[in-house]
Coordinates of C-alpha atoms and ligand atoms in Angstrom, one line a residue:
D1102 CA 18.5 8.6 -2.7
S1103 CA 17.9 12.0 -1.3
V1104 CA 16.2 12.9 1.9
E1105 CA 13.6 15.5 1.0
S1106 CA 12.6 16.8 4.4
D1107 CA 13.2 16.2 8.1
Y1108 CA 10.2 14.5 9.6
E1109 CA 10.1 13.1 13.1
T1110 CA 8.2 9.8 12.5
I1111 CA 8.8 9.0 8.9
L1112 CA 11.8 8.8 6.5
V1113 CA 11.2 10.3 3.0
R1114 CA 13.3 9.7 -0.1
R1115 CA 12.9 9.5 -3.8
E1116 CA 14.4 7.0 -6.2
E1117 CA 14.0 8.5 -9.7
R1118 CA 10.3 8.7 -10.4
V1119 CA 9.3 6.9 -7.2
G1120 CA 8.6 8.5 -3.8
V1121 CA 9.4 6.3 -0.8
I1122 CA 7.9 6.9 2.7
T1123 CA 9.2 4.7 5.5
L1124 CA 7.3 4.7 8.9
N1125 CA 9.9 5.2 11.5
R1126 CA 8.7 4.7 15.1
P1127 CA 10.5 1.4 15.9
E1128 CA 9.9 1.9 19.7
A1129 CA 6.1 1.5 19.1
L1130 CA 6.1 -0.8 16.1
N1131 CA 5.2 2.2 13.9
A1132 CA 2.0 2.8 15.7
L1133 CA 0.1 5.6 14.0
N1134 CA -0.2 8.7 16.2
T1135 CA -1.3 12.1 15.1
T1136 CA 2.2 13.1 14.2
V1137 CA 2.6 10.1 11.9
A1138 CA -0.7 10.9 10.3
R1139 CA 0.2 14.5 9.7
E1140 CA 3.7 13.8 8.4
L1141 CA 2.7 10.9 6.2
V1142 CA -0.2 12.7 4.6
A1143 CA 2.0 15.8 4.1
A1144 CA 4.8 13.8 2.5
A1145 CA 2.4 11.9 0.2
E1146 CA 0.7 15.1 -0.8
E1147 CA 4.1 16.6 -1.7
F1148 CA 4.9 13.6 -3.9
D1149 CA 1.4 13.8 -5.4
R1150 CA 2.0 17.5 -6.5
D1151 CA 5.3 16.6 -8.0
E1152 CA 4.8 15.6 -11.7
S1153 CA 8.2 13.9 -11.7
I1154 CA 6.8 11.3 -9.2
G1155 CA 4.8 8.5 -10.8
A1156 CA 4.2 6.2 -7.8
I1157 CA 4.6 6.1 -4.0
V1158 CA 5.9 3.2 -1.9
I1159 CA 4.8 3.2 1.7
T1160 CA 6.6 0.8 4.0
G1161 CA 7.6 0.1 7.6
S1162 CA 10.3 -2.0 9.2
E1163 CA 11.0 -5.7 9.0
R1164 CA 9.0 -6.4 12.2
A1165 CA 6.1 -4.1 11.6
F1166 CA 4.5 -2.2 8.8
A1167 CA 2.4 -0.6 11.5
A1168 CA 0.8 -2.1 14.6
G1169 CA -2.2 0.1 14.5
A1170 CA -3.4 3.5 15.7
D1171 CA -1.4 4.6 18.8
I1172 CA -3.3 3.0 21.7
A1173 CA -1.4 5.1 24.3
E1174 CA -2.5 8.3 22.6
M1175 CA -6.1 7.2 22.2
A1176 CA -6.7 5.5 25.5
G1177 CA -7.9 8.5 27.5
I1178 CA -10.0 10.4 25.0
S1179 CA -13.7 11.1 25.4
F1180 CA -16.5 10.7 22.8
R1181 CA -16.6 14.5 22.6
E1182 CA -12.8 14.7 21.9
A1183 CA -13.0 11.8 19.4
H1184 CA -15.9 13.3 17.6
L1185 CA -15.0 17.0 17.5
G1186 CA -11.2 16.3 17.1
D1187 CA -11.9 13.8 14.3
F1188 CA -8.5 12.3 15.0
V1189 CA -8.5 9.8 12.2
G1190 CA -10.2 12.2 9.7
G1191 CA -6.9 13.4 8.3
W1192 CA -6.2 10.0 6.7
A1193 CA -8.9 10.6 4.1
A1194 CA -6.6 13.0 2.3
L1195 CA -4.2 10.2 1.7
A1196 CA -6.8 7.9 0.2
R1197 CA -7.8 10.6 -2.2
L1198 CA -4.4 11.3 -3.8
R1199 CA -4.1 10.5 -7.6
T1200 CA -0.6 9.0 -7.4
P1201 CA -0.7 5.2 -7.2
R1202 CA 0.5 4.0 -3.8
I1203 CA 2.1 0.6 -3.1
A1204 CA 2.1 -0.7 0.5
A1205 CA 5.2 -2.9 1.1
V1206 CA 4.2 -4.8 4.2
S1207 CA 6.5 -6.8 6.3
G1208 CA 5.5 -8.1 9.8
Y1209 CA 2.5 -6.6 11.6
A1210 CA -0.2 -4.7 9.7
L1211 CA -2.8 -4.5 12.4
G1212 CA -5.7 -2.2 13.0
G1213 CA -4.9 1.2 11.5
G1214 CA -1.8 -0.4 10.0
C1215 CA -3.9 -2.8 7.9
E1216 CA -6.2 0.1 7.1
L1217 CA -3.3 2.2 6.0
A1218 CA -2.2 -0.6 3.7
M1219 CA -5.7 -0.7 2.3
M1220 CA -5.6 3.0 1.5
C1221 CA -2.9 2.0 -1.0
D1222 CA -3.7 0.7 -4.4
L1223 CA -1.5 -2.4 -4.2
I1224 CA -0.3 -4.4 -1.3
I1225 CA 2.9 -6.3 -1.7
A1226 CA 3.5 -8.5 1.3
A1227 CA 6.6 -10.2 2.7
D1228 CA 6.0 -13.8 3.6
T1229 CA 6.3 -12.6 7.2
A1230 CA 3.3 -10.2 7.0
K1231 CA 0.4 -10.5 9.4
F1232 CA -2.8 -8.6 8.8
G1233 CA -5.6 -8.1 11.2
Q1234 CA -8.2 -5.8 12.7
P1235 CA -7.8 -6.5 16.4
E1236 CA -9.7 -3.4 17.6
I1237 CA -12.4 -5.7 19.0
N1238 CA -9.9 -6.8 21.6
L1239 CA -9.6 -3.2 22.8
G1240 CA -13.3 -2.7 23.1
V1241 CA -13.7 -0.6 19.9
I1242 CA -14.0 -1.2 16.2
P1243 CA -11.9 -0.3 13.2
G1244 CA -12.1 3.4 12.5
M1245 CA -9.8 4.1 9.5
G1246 CA -11.8 2.1 6.9
G1247 CA -11.4 -1.4 8.1
T1248 CA -15.0 -2.5 8.2
Q1249 CA -15.5 -1.0 4.7
R1250 CA -12.4 -1.6 2.7
L1251 CA -11.6 -5.0 4.2
T1252 CA -15.1 -6.2 3.5
R1253 CA -15.0 -5.0 -0.1
A1254 CA -11.5 -6.4 -0.6
I1255 CA -12.0 -9.9 0.8
G1256 CA -15.8 -10.3 1.2
K1257 CA -18.1 -10.6 4.2
A1258 CA -17.2 -14.0 5.3
K1259 CA -13.5 -13.4 6.0
A1260 CA -14.0 -9.8 7.0
M1261 CA -16.5 -10.8 9.7
D1262 CA -14.1 -13.6 10.8
L1263 CA -11.2 -11.1 11.2
I1264 CA -13.1 -8.2 12.6
L1265 CA -15.2 -10.1 15.1
T1266 CA -12.5 -12.4 16.4
G1267 CA -9.5 -10.0 16.1
R1268 CA -7.3 -12.8 14.8
M1269 CA -4.3 -12.2 12.5
M1270 CA -4.1 -13.6 9.0
G1271 CA -0.7 -14.5 7.4
A1272 CA 0.5 -13.4 4.0
E1273 CA -0.6 -16.6 2.2
E1274 CA -4.1 -16.4 3.5
A1275 CA -4.2 -12.7 2.7
E1276 CA -3.2 -13.4 -0.9
R1277 CA -5.7 -16.2 -1.2
A1278 CA -8.4 -13.8 0.1
G1279 CA -7.5 -11.1 -2.4
L1280 CA -6.1 -8.5 0.0
V1281 CA -2.6 -8.8 -1.2
S1282 CA -1.3 -8.5 -4.8
R1283 CA 1.8 -10.5 -4.4
V1284 CA 3.8 -12.3 -1.6
V1285 CA 7.6 -12.3 -1.8
P1286 CA 10.4 -13.4 0.5
A1287 CA 11.0 -10.8 3.2
A1288 CA 14.4 -10.0 1.9
A1289 CA 13.1 -9.1 -1.5
L1290 CA 10.1 -7.0 -0.4
L1291 CA 11.4 -3.5 -0.9
D1292 CA 13.1 -4.3 -4.1
E1293 CA 9.9 -5.9 -5.5
A1294 CA 7.9 -2.9 -4.4
L1295 CA 10.3 -0.4 -5.9
K1296 CA 10.5 -2.3 -9.2
T1297 CA 6.8 -2.4 -9.4
A1298 CA 6.5 1.3 -8.6
A1299 CA 9.1 2.1 -11.2
V1300 CA 7.1 0.1 -13.8
I1301 CA 4.0 2.1 -13.0
A1302 CA 5.9 5.4 -13.0
S1303 CA 7.3 4.6 -16.5
K1304 CA 3.8 4.8 -18.0
S1305 CA 1.9 7.8 -19.2
L1306 CA 1.0 9.7 -16.1
P1307 CA -2.5 10.8 -17.2
S1308 CA -3.4 7.2 -18.3
V1309 CA -2.2 5.9 -14.9
Y1310 CA -4.3 8.5 -13.1
A1311 CA -7.3 7.6 -15.2
A1312 CA -6.9 3.8 -14.9
K1313 CA -6.5 4.1 -11.1
E1314 CA -9.5 6.4 -10.9
A1315 CA -11.6 4.0 -12.9
V1316 CA -10.7 1.0 -10.7
D1317 CA -11.5 3.1 -7.7
V1318 CA -14.9 3.8 -9.1
A1319 CA -15.5 0.1 -9.3
F1320 CA -14.6 -0.2 -5.7
E1321 CA -16.7 2.7 -4.6
T1322 CA -19.9 2.6 -6.7
V1323 CA -22.1 0.4 -8.8
L1324 CA -21.4 -1.4 -12.1
A1325 CA -23.5 0.9 -14.3
E1326 CA -21.9 4.0 -13.0
G1327 CA -18.4 2.4 -13.3
L1328 CA -19.0 1.4 -16.9
R1329 CA -20.2 4.9 -17.7
F1330 CA -17.1 6.4 -16.0
E1331 CA -14.8 4.0 -17.8
K1332 CA -16.1 4.8 -21.3
R1333 CA -15.9 8.5 -20.7
A1334 CA -12.4 8.3 -19.3
F1335 CA -11.4 5.9 -22.2
Y1336 CA -12.6 8.3 -24.9
S1337 CA -10.9 11.2 -23.1
M1338 CA -7.5 9.4 -23.5
F1339 CA -7.7 10.2 -27.2
A1340 CA -7.0 13.8 -26.4
L1341 CA -3.6 12.9 -25.1
G1342 CA -0.3 13.1 -26.9
D1343 CA 0.6 10.0 -24.9
Q1344 CA -2.2 8.0 -26.7
K1345 CA -0.8 9.1 -30.1
E1346 CA 2.7 8.3 -29.0
G1347 CA 1.8 5.0 -27.4
M1348 CA -0.1 3.7 -30.4
A1349 CA 2.4 5.0 -32.9
A1350 CA 5.3 3.4 -31.0
F1351 CA 3.4 0.1 -31.0
L1352 CA 2.9 0.3 -34.8
E1353 CA 6.5 1.4 -35.4
K1354 CA 7.7 -1.5 -33.1
R1355 CA 9.6 0.9 -30.7
K1356 CA 9.3 1.9 -27.1
P1357 CA 6.9 4.8 -26.4
D1358 CA 8.3 8.0 -25.0
F1359 CA 5.5 9.4 -22.9
G1360 CA 5.0 12.8 -21.4
N1361 CA 5.9 15.1 -24.3
D1362 CA 2.6 16.9 -25.0
Ligands
LIG2675 N1 -0.1 1.6 19.9 C1 0.9 2.0 20.8 N2 1.9 1.3 21.1 C2 2.1 0.1 20.5 C3 1.1 -0.4 19.6 C4 0.0 0.4 19.3 N3 -1.0 0.1 18.4 N4 1.5 -1.6 19.2 C5 2.6 -1.9 19.8 N5 3.0 -0.9 20.6 C6 4.2 -0.8 21.5 C7 4.1 -1.6 22.7 O1 3.3 -1.0 23.7 C8 5.5 -1.8 23.1 O2 6.0 -0.7 23.7 P1 6.9 -0.8 25.1 O3 8.1 -1.5 24.5 O4 7.1 0.6 25.4 O5 6.1 -1.6 26.0 C9 6.2 -1.9 21.7 O6 5.3 -1.3 20.8 C10 6.5 -3.3 21.3 O7 5.3 -4.0 21.3 P2 5.1 -5.4 22.1 O8 6.0 -5.4 23.3 O9 3.6 -5.6 22.4 O10 5.6 -6.4 21.0 P3 5.1 -7.9 20.8 O11 6.0 -8.5 19.8 O12 5.0 -8.6 22.1 O13 3.6 -7.8 20.2 C11 1.9 -7.0 18.7 C12 3.4 -7.3 18.9 C13 1.1 -8.4 18.7 C14 1.8 -6.3 17.4 C15 1.4 -6.2 19.9 O14 2.2 -5.0 20.1 C16 0.0 -5.7 19.7 O15 -1.0 -6.4 19.9 N6 -0.2 -4.3 19.4 C17 -1.4 -3.7 19.3 C18 -2.2 -4.1 18.0 C19 -3.5 -3.4 18.0 O16 -4.4 -3.7 18.8 N7 -3.8 -2.6 17.0 C20 -5.0 -1.9 16.8 C21 -5.0 -0.5 17.4 S1 -6.5 0.3 17.4 C22 -6.7 1.0 15.9 O17 -5.9 0.8 15.0 C23 -8.0 1.8 15.7 C24 -8.3 2.2 14.3 O18 -8.7 1.4 13.5 C25 -8.1 3.5 13.9

């Protein structure tokens, strides 16, 4: 492990081909203020630019992945400040990155915390995880993608239930609903996330980017467009040395050695 930079609200390290970002505001259950947003996006962008990084794990503490946007910071702002300052706008840069992101969620993932998890490509949850969009209890609505990504992830019935009542959903319900890829015992969470990230990072990087992009198109557009995109992207894979290597390795019954063209 090596600490890459000194940030105030996050810890950043790399484990071989995996970048790890840990939210570190224990005094506020990792509430996402503007500093966290700036630092987390900057750290993720730096990993994304680094070709030796094949996956990013974003995690919090045992008690909280993140308990939402920082209410103390938001409480006093006006419509004008919200609108002109676009204080949640910076998060879009995270969702756009090519590198696959795994959210390793233990404890609370509420409001912006749930939305941050949903900006990741996979959510691996500890059995202690609690997801929710409690903004309605504060007299607002989700603002970092909750009404959109949650609805697409788990469907209208459950999204309405969570967003209109503000209730929390446990890890098992979240897995049943399709929000979460896997649930593991809390003690095994980080290990499982790191192992999964290492598996992804061991693949051909351009194929991983293309596969992720194609699944994202399914999430963001309509079937006909997605199928068109997939076929184009699939054919383009045949320009890669990794395709030649991957298929030759299969036929020669050996492990592929990607990344050499
Ligand atoms: N913002 C700022 N501070 C927060 C916070 C948040 N979202 N969540 C927790 N904290 C702070 C608390 O104020 C408290 O600080 P002090 O010790 O200084 O009082 C500390 O973290 C510990 O929290 P609690 O004492 O409340 O801990 P608890 O175990 O009793 O409760 C909890 C845990 C149920 C998660 C509760 O903290 C809670 O309900 N938090 C707010 C959750 C929420 O409403 N999130 C949505 C925010 S709005 C949003 O995210 C908008 C958007 O979509 C962009």
